[in-house]
Short mmCIF file of C-alpha atoms and ligand atoms in Angstrom, two decimals:
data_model
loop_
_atom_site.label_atom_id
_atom_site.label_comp_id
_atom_site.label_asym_id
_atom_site.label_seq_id
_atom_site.Cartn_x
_atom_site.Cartn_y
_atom_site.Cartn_z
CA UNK J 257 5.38 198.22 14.69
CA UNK J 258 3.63 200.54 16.80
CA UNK J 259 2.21 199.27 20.06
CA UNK J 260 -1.13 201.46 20.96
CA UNK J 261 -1.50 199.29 24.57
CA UNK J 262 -0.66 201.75 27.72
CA UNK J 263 -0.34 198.34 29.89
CA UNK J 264 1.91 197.03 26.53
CA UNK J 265 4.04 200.36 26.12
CA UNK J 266 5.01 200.73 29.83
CA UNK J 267 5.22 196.66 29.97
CA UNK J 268 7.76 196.84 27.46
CA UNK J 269 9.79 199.14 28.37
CA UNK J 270 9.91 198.03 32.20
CA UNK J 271 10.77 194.67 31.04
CA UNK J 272 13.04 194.58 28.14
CA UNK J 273 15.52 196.89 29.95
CA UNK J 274 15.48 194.63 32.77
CA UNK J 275 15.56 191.48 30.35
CA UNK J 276 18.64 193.40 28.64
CA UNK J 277 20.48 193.76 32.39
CA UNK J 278 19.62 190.39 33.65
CA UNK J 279 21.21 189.31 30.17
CA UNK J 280 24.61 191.24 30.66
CA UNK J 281 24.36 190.11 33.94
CA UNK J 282 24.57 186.38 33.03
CA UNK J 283 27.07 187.11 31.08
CA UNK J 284 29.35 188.22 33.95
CA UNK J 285 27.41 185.47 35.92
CA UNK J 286 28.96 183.25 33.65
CA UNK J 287 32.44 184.41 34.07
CA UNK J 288 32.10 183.79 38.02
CA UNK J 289 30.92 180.39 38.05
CA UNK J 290 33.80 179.63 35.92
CA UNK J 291 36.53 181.46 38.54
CA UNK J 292 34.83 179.33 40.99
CA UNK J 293 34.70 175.52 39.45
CA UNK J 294 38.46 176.77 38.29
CA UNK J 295 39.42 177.39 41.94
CA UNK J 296 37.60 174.31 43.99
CA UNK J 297 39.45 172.02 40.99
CA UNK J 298 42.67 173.47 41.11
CA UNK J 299 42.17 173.47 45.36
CA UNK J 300 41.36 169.67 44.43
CA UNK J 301 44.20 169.17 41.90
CA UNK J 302 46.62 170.28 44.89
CA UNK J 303 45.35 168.20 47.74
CA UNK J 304 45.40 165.25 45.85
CA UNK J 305 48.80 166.06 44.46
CA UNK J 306 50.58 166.44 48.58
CA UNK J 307 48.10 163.47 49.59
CA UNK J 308 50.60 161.56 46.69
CA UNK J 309 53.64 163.39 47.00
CA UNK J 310 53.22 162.67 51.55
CA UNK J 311 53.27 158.91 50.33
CA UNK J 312 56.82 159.27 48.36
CA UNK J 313 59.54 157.57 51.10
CA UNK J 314 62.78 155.93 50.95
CA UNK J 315 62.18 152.38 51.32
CA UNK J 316 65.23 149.97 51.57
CA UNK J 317 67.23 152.66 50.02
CA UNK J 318 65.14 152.97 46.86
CA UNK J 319 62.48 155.67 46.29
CA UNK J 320 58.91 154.39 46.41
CA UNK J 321 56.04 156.20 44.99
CA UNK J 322 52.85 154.16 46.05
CA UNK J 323 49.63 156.19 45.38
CA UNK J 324 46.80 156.54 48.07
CA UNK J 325 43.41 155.69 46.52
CA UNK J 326 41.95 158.25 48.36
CA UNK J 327 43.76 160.78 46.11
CA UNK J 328 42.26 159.61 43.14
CA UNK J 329 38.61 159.11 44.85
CA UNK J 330 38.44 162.78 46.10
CA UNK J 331 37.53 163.29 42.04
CA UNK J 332 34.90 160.54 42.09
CA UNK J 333 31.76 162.91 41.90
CA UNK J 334 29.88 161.06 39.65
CA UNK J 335 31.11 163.12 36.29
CA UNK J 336 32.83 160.10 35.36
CA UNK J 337 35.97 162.03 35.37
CA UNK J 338 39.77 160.19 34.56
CA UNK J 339 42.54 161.32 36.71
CA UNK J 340 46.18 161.01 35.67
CA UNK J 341 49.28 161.68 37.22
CA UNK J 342 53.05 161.42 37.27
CA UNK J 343 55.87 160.99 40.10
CA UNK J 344 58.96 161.96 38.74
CA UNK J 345 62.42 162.49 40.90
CA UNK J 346 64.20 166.49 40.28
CA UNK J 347 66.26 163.92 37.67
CA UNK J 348 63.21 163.42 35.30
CA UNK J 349 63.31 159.62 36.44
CA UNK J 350 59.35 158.54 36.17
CA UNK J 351 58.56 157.09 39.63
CA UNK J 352 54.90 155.77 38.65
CA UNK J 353 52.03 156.67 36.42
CA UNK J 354 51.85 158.33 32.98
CA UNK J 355 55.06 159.58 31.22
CA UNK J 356 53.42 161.69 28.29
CA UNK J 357 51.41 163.46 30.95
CA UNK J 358 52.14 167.50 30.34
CA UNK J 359 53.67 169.40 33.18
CA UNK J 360 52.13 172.50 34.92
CA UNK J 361 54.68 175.17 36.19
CA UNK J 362 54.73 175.23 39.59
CA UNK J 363 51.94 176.97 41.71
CA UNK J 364 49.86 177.13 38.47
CA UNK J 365 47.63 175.06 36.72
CA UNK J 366 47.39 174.60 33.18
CA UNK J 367 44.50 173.19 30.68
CA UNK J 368 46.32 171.40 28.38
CA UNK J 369 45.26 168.47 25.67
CA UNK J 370 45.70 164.95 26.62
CA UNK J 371 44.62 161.53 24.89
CA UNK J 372 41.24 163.29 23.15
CA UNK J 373 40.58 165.07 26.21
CA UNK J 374 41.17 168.37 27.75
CA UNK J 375 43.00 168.12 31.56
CA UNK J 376 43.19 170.74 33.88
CA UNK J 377 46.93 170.12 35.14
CA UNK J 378 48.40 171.18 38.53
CA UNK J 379 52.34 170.33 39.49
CA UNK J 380 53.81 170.08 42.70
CA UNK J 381 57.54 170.00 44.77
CA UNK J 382 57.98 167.80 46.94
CA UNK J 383 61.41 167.65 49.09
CA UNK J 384 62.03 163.48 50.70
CA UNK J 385 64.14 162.92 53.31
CA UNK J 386 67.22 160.91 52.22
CA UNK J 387 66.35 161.00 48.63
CA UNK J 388 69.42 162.73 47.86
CA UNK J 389 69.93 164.64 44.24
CA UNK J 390 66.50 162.76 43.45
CA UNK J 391 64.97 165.18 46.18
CA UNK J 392 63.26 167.50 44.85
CA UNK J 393 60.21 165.21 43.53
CA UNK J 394 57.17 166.34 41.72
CA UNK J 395 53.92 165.38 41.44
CA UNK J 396 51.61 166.10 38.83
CA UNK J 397 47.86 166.07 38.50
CA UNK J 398 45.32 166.04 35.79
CA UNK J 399 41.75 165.44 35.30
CA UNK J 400 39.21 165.98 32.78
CA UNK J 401 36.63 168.96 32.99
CA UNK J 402 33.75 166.84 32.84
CA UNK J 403 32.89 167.82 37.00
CA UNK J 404 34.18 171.17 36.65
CA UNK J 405 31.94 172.33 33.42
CA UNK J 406 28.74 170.22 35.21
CA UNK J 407 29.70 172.62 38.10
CA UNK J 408 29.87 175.71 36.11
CA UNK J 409 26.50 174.32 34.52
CA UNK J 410 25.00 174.58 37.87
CA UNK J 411 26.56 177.46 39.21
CA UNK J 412 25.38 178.83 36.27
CA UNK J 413 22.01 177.68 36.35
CA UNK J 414 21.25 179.04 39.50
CA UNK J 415 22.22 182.95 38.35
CA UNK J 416 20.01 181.92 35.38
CA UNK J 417 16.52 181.00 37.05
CA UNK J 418 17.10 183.82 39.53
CA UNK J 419 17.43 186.70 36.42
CA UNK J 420 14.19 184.69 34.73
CA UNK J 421 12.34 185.12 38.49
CA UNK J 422 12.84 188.44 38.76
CA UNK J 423 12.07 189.81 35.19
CA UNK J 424 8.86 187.85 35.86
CA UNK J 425 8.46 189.61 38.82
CA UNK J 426 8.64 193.15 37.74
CA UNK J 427 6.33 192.28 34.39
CA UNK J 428 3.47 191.06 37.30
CA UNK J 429 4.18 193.82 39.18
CA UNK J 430 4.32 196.31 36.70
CA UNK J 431 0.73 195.34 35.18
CA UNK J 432 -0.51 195.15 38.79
CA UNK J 433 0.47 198.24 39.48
CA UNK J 434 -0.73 198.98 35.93
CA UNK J 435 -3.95 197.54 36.53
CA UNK J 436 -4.48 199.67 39.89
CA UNK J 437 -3.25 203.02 38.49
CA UNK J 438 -5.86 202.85 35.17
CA UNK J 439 -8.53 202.00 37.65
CA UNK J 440 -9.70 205.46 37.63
CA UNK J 441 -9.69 205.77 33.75
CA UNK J 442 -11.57 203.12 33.05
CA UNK J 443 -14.08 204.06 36.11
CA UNK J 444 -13.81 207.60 33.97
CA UNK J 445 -14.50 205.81 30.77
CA UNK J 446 -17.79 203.53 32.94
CA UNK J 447 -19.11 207.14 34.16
CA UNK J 448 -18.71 208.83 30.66
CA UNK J 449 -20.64 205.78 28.94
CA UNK J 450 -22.93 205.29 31.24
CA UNK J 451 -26.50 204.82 29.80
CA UNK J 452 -27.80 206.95 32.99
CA UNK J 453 -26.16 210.20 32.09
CA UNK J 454 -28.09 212.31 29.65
CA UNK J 455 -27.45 215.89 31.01
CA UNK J 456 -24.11 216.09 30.55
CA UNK J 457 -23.21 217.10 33.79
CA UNK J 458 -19.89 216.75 35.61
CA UNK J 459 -18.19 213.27 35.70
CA UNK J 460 -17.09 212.44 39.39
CA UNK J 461 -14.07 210.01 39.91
CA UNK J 462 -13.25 209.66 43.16
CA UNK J 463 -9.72 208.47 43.92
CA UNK J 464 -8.40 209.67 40.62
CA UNK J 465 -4.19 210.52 40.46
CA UNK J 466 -3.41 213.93 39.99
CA UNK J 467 -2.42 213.53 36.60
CA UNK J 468 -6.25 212.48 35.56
CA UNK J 469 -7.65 215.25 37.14
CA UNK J 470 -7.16 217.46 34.54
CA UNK J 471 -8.29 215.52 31.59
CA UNK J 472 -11.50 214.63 34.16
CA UNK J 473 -11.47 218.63 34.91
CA UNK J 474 -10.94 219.26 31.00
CA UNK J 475 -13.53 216.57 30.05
CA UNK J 476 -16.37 218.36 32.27
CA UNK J 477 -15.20 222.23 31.18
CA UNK J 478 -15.74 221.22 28.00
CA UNK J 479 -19.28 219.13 28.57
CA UNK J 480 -20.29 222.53 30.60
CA UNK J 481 -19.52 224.25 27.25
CA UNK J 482 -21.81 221.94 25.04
CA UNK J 483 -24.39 222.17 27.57
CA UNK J 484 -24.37 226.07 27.46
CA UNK J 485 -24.33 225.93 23.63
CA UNK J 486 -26.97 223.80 23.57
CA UNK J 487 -29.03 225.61 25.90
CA UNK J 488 -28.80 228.58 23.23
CA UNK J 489 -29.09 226.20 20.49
CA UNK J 490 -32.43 225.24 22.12
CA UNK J 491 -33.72 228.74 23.11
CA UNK J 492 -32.87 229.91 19.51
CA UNK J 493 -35.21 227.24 17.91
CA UNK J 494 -37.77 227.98 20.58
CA UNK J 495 -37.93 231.66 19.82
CA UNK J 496 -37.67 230.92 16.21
CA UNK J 497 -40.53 228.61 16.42
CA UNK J 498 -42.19 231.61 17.97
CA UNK J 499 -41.73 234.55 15.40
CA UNK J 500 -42.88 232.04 12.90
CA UNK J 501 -45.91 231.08 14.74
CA UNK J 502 -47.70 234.11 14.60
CA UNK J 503 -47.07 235.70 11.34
CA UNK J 504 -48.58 232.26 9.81
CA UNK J 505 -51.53 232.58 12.61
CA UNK J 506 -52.03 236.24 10.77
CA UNK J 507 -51.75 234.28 7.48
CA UNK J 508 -53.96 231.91 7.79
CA UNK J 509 -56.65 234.61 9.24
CA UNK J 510 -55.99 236.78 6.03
CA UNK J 511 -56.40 233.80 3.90
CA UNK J 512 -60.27 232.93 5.44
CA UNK J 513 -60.86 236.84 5.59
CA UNK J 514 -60.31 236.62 2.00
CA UNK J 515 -62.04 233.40 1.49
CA UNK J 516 -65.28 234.96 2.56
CA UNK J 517 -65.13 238.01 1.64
CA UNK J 518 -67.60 238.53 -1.39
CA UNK J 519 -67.12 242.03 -1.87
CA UNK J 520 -64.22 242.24 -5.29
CA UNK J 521 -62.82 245.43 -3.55
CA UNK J 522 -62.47 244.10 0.42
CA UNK J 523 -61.13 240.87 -1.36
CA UNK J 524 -58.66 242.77 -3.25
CA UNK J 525 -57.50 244.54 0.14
CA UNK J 526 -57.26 241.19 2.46
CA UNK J 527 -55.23 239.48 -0.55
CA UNK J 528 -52.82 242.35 -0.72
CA UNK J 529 -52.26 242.46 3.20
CA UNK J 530 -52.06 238.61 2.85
CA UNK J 531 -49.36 239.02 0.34
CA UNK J 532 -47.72 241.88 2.64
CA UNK J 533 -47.84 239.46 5.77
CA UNK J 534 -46.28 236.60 3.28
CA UNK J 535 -43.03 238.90 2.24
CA UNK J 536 -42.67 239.36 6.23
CA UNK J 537 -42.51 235.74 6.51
CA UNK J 538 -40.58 235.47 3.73
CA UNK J 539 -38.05 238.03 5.49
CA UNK J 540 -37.99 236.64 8.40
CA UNK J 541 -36.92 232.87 7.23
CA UNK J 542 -34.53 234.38 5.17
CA UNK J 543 -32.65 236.31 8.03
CA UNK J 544 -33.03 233.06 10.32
CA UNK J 545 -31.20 231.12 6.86
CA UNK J 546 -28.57 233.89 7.28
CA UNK J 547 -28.11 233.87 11.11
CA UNK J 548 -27.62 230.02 10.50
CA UNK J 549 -24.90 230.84 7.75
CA UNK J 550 -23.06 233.15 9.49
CA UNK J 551 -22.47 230.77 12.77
CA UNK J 552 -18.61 229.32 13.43
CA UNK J 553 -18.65 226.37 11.41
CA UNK J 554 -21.66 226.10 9.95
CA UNK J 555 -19.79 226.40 6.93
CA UNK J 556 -16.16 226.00 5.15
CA UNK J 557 -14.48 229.43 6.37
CA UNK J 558 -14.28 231.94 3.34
CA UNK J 559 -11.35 234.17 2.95
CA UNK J 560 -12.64 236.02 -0.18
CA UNK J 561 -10.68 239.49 -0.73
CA UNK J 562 -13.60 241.55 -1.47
CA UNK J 563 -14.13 245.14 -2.20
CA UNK J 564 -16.45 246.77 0.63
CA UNK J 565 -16.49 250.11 -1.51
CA UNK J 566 -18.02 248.08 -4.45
CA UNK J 567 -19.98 246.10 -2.05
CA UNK J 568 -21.70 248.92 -0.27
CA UNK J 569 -22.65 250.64 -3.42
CA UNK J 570 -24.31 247.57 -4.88
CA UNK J 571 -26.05 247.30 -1.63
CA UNK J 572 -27.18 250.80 -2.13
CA UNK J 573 -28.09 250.32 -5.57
CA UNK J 574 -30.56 247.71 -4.33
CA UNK J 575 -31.85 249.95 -1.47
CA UNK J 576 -32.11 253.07 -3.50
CA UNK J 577 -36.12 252.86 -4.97
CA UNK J 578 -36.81 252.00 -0.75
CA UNK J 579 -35.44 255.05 0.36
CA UNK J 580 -36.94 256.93 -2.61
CA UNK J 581 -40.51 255.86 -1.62
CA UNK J 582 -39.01 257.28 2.16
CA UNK J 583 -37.68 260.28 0.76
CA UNK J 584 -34.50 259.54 2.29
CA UNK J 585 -31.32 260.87 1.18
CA UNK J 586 -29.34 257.55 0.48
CA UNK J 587 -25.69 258.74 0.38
CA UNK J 588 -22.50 256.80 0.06
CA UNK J 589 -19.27 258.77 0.83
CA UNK J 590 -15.78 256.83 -0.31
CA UNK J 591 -12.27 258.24 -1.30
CA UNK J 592 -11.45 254.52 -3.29
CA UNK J 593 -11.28 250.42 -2.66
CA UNK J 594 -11.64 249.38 0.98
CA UNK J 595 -9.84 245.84 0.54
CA UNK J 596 -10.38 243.00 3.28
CA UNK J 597 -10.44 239.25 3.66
CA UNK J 598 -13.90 237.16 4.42
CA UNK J 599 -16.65 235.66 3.54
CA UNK J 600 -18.05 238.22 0.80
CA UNK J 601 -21.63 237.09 0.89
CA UNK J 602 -22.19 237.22 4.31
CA UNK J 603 -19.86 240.99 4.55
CA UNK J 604 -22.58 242.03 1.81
CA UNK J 605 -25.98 240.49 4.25
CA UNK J 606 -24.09 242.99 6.99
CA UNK J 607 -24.12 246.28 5.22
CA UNK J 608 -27.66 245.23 3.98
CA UNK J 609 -29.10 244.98 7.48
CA UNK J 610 -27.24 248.32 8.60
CA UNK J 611 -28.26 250.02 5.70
CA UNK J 612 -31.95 248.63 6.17
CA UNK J 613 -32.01 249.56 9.57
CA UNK J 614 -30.72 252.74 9.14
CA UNK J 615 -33.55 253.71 6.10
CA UNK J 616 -36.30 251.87 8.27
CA UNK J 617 -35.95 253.48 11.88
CA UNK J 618 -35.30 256.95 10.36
CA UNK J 619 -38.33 259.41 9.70
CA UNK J 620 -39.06 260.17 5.85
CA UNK J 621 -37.49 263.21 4.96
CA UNK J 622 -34.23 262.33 6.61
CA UNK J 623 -30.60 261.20 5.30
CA UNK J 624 -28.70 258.10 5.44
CA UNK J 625 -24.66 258.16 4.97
CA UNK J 626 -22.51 254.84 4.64
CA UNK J 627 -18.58 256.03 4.43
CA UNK J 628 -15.85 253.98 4.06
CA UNK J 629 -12.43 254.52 4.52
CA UNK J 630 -8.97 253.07 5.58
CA UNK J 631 -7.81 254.06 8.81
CA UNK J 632 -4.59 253.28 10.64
CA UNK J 633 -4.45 249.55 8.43
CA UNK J 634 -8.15 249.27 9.34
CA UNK J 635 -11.44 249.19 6.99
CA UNK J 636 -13.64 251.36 9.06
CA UNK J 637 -17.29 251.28 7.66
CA UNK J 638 -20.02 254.05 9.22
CA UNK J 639 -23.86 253.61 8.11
CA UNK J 640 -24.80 257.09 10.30
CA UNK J 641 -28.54 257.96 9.86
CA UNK J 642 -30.53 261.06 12.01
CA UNK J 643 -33.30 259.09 13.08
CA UNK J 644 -34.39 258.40 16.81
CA UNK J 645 -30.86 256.98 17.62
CA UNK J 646 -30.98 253.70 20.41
CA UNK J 647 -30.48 254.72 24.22
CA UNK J 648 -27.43 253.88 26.02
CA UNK J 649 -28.69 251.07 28.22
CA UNK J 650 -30.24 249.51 25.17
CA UNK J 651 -27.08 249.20 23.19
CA UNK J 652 -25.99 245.86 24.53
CA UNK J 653 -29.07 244.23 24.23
CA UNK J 654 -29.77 245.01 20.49
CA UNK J 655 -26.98 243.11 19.37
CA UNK J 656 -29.12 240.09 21.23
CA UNK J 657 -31.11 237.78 18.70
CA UNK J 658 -34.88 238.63 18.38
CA UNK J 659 -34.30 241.15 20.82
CA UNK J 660 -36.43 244.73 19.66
CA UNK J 661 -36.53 247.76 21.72
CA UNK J 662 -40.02 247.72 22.86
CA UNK J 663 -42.72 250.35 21.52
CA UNK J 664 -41.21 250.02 18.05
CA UNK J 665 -43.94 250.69 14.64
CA UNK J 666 -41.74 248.94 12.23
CA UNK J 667 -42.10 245.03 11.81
CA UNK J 668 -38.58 243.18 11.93
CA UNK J 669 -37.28 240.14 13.68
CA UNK J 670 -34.74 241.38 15.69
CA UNK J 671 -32.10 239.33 13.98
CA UNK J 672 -30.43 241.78 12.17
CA UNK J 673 -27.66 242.97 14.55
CA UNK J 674 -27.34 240.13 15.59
CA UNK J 675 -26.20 238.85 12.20
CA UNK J 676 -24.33 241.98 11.84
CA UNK J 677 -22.15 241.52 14.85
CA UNK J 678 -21.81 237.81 14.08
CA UNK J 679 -20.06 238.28 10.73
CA UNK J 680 -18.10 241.30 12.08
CA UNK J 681 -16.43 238.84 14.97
CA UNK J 682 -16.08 236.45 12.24
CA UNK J 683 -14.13 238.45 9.67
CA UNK J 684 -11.80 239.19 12.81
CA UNK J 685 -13.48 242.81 13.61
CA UNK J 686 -15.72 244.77 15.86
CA UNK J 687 -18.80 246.68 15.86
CA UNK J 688 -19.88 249.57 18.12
CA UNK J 689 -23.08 251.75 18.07
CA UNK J 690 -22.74 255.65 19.21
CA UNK J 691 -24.58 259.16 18.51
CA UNK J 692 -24.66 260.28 15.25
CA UNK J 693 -22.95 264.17 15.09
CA UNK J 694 -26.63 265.38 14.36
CA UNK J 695 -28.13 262.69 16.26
CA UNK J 696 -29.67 259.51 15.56
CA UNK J 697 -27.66 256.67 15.32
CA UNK J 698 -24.01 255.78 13.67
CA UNK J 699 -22.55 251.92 13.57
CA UNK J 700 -19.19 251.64 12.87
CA UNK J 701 -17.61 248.87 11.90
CA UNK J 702 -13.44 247.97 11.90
CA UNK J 703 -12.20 245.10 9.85
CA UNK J 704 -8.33 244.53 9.42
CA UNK J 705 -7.50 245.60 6.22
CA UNK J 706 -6.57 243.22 3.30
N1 LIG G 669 -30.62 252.75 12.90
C1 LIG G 669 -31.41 252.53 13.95
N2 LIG G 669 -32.06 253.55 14.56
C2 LIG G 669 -32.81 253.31 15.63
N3 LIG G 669 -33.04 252.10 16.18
C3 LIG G 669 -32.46 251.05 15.59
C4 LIG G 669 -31.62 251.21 14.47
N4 LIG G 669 -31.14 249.98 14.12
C5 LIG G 669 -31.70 249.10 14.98
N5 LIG G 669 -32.49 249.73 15.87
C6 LIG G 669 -33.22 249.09 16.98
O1 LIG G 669 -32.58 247.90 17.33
C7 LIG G 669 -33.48 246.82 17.29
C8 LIG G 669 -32.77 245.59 16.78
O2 LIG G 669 -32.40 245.74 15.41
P1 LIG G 669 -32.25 244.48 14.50
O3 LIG G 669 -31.77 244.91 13.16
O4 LIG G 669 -31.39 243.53 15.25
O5 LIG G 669 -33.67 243.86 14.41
P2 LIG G 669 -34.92 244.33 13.57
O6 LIG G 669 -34.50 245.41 12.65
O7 LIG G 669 -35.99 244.61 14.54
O8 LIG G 669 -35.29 243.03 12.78
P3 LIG G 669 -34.63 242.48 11.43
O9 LIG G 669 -33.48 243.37 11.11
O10 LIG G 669 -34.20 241.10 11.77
O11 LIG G 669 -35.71 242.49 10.45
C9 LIG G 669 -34.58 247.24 16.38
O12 LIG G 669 -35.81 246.65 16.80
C10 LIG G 669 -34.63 248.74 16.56
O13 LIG G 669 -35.49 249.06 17.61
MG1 LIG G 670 -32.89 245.19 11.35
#
């Protein structure tokens, strides 16, 4: 059985050690009580045996043995206990009391059986004046262990109820103390629930031990982090709400244009630019779709061992009637397979936004190079174009979504880069922009090879 209870757990194993000790303890306890009712019994067996054997004179010349009440009484303590004894002379001549009563060697006492009891037996010398060869006597003693077992009963007791107390004791105090130490989690778990917090920001608890602190520390890290990515979630949908907005203003304005337009030919025109503004749309949700794809966890982790020589050169294939219609020299330059591990779909949507950046910011006329090759157990992937190139200081920011060097002609979202460096970091690689050897602009990407 597993106990999930903190107060249970500790509770447990404060107490049952203790409950184990406390039992060994009484066990030892036990032992002692019995040493002691043995010694005040035997103490009594010996008084009572001299307060007889003081009584033994020579009377008229013949030994008399008469036995003082008092030495029987001294065992009256209400156990209903029988005392025997036996006078005897050093002959073995029975003076007075029971002759089948067993002896105890002297200065010892003996338990011994006795008429369907059990007798704790104590024997004593004794010399009398003018007793002659009957001098030694002895005297012994026995009595029944009724008062000596109630006695180790109580003694007993007593060890008993003080064990139980202070078991009970520690339990209390442990879930006190229990009780005062979780104070701060639970005041934790209060602040976390409470209906009142809706920002997520930092949980106080005052008072808290120094080994809360850094869950509580932990706890609001990690609520800054949500915050932050929800911030971005936010501004994302915000500025994707906003590239959406107008190219479906432009649509609906193309769509009325068109509408009233009576003329067949100017009809013809504002369908066709209608059309044109649709495919931008059209674009534009599908590189949002992608961006949302190629996000940590938006979906299971691939680990696809692709070809990117084969997938460039379909992606070229694709591109090739575009950068005929440019007059751009679409070239791909590869010595053989450039294995690596990922998600191939996505690795394919990054070489198609390189590749379309690369034929779109370039004049016509120009050339456009991918190369691939394995370097140093890396798959290093160049898309190298001679267009306008981007400036230094704008080389950060590009990677930014819907971020667009300003003054641009072309239409695009400014998502592209950003999807590019997204799948990069996610395939476990790295993308960096520099001059192209006759200018313009070449990205290189490194993956680890497969
Ligand atoms: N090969 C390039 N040559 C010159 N400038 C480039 C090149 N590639 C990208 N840029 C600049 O970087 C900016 C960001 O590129 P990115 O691909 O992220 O967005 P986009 O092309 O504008 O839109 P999208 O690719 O989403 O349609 C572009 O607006 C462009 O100004
Ligand atoms: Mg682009």
């Amino acid at each position: 059985m597993r106990i999930n209870s903190l107060r249970l757990q500790l509770l447990a194993w404060v107490v049952l050690p203790l409950a184990g000790l406390a039992t060994i303890n009484l066990w030892t306890s036990h032992g002692n009580a019995l040493a002691t009712a043995d010694l005040v019994t035997d103490r009594m067996l010996v008084g009572s045996a001299r307060a007889i054997a003081e009584q033994v004179a020579m009377v008229d010349g013949v030994l008399d043995a008469t036995v003082p009440p008092a030495a029987i009484e001294m065992f009256d303590t209400g156990d209903r206990d029988s005392v025997y004894y036996r006078v005897e002379t050093a002959g073995g001549r029975l003076l007075t009391g029971y002759p089948d009563l067993p002896k105890a060697p002297q200065h010892a006492s003996v338990e011994a059986p006795y008429r369907d009891h059990r007798l704790r037996v104590q024997t004593l010398g004794h010399a009398v004046i003018g007793a002659g060869a009957d001098s030694p006597i002895t005297v012994t003693v026995g009595v029944t262990l009724a008062g000596h077992d109630a006695m180790v009963k109580r003694l007993w007791f007593s060890a008993f109820a003080q064990q139980l107390a202070l078991v009970a004791i520690a339990g209390v105090f442990v879930l006190l103390g229990l009780r005062r130490g979780l104070a701060p989690l639970i005041r934790l778990r209060d602040a976390v629930r409470s209906p009142s917090r809706s920002d997520l920001d930092p949980v106080e608890v005052p008072g808290a031990q120094s080994e809360i602190r850094p869950l509580i520390d932990a706890l609001n890290a990690y609520m800054d982090r949500v915050r932050a990515q929800m911030a971005a979630q936010r501004r994302f949908i915000a500025n994707a709400a906003h590239q959406l907005r107008t190219p479906l203003a432009l649509l609906s304005t193309q769509a009325s244009y068109a509408l009233r337009e009576t003329i067949p030919d100017a009809r013809q025109e504002a369908l066709v630019a209608l059309q044109a503004s649709s495919g931008k749309l059209a674009r534009l949700a599908e590189q949002l779709l992608t961006l949302s794809r190629a996000e940590p966890g938006s979906r299971r982790p691939r680990a696809d061992r692709i070809d990117l020589t084969e997938a460039a050169r379909q992606v070229l294939e694709t591109h090739a009637p575009n950068a005929i219609a440019r007059k751009i020299d679409l070239g791909l330059d590869e010595n053989g397979p450039v294995p690596v591990v990922g998600d191939g779909t996505m690795l394919r949507e990054m070489i198609v936004n390189l590749v379309d950046n690369a034929l779109r910011y370039s004049q016509a006329g120009g050339s456009v190079t991918v190369r691939l090759a394995a370097i140093d157990g890396e798959a290093v992937l160049t898309v190298a174009d001679d267009g306008p190139g981007i400036p230094v200081d704008e080389r950060d920011h590009v990677f930014e979504r819907f971020y667009r060097i300003a003054g641009s002609a072309e239409e695009g979202s400014g998502l592209g880069l950003a999807i590019v460096r997204e799948v990069v970091e996610n395939a476990g690689g790295r993308v960096t922009l520099r001059d192209g050897a006759a200018g313009g602009l070449t990205v290189e990407v490194r993956l680890p090879l497969a």
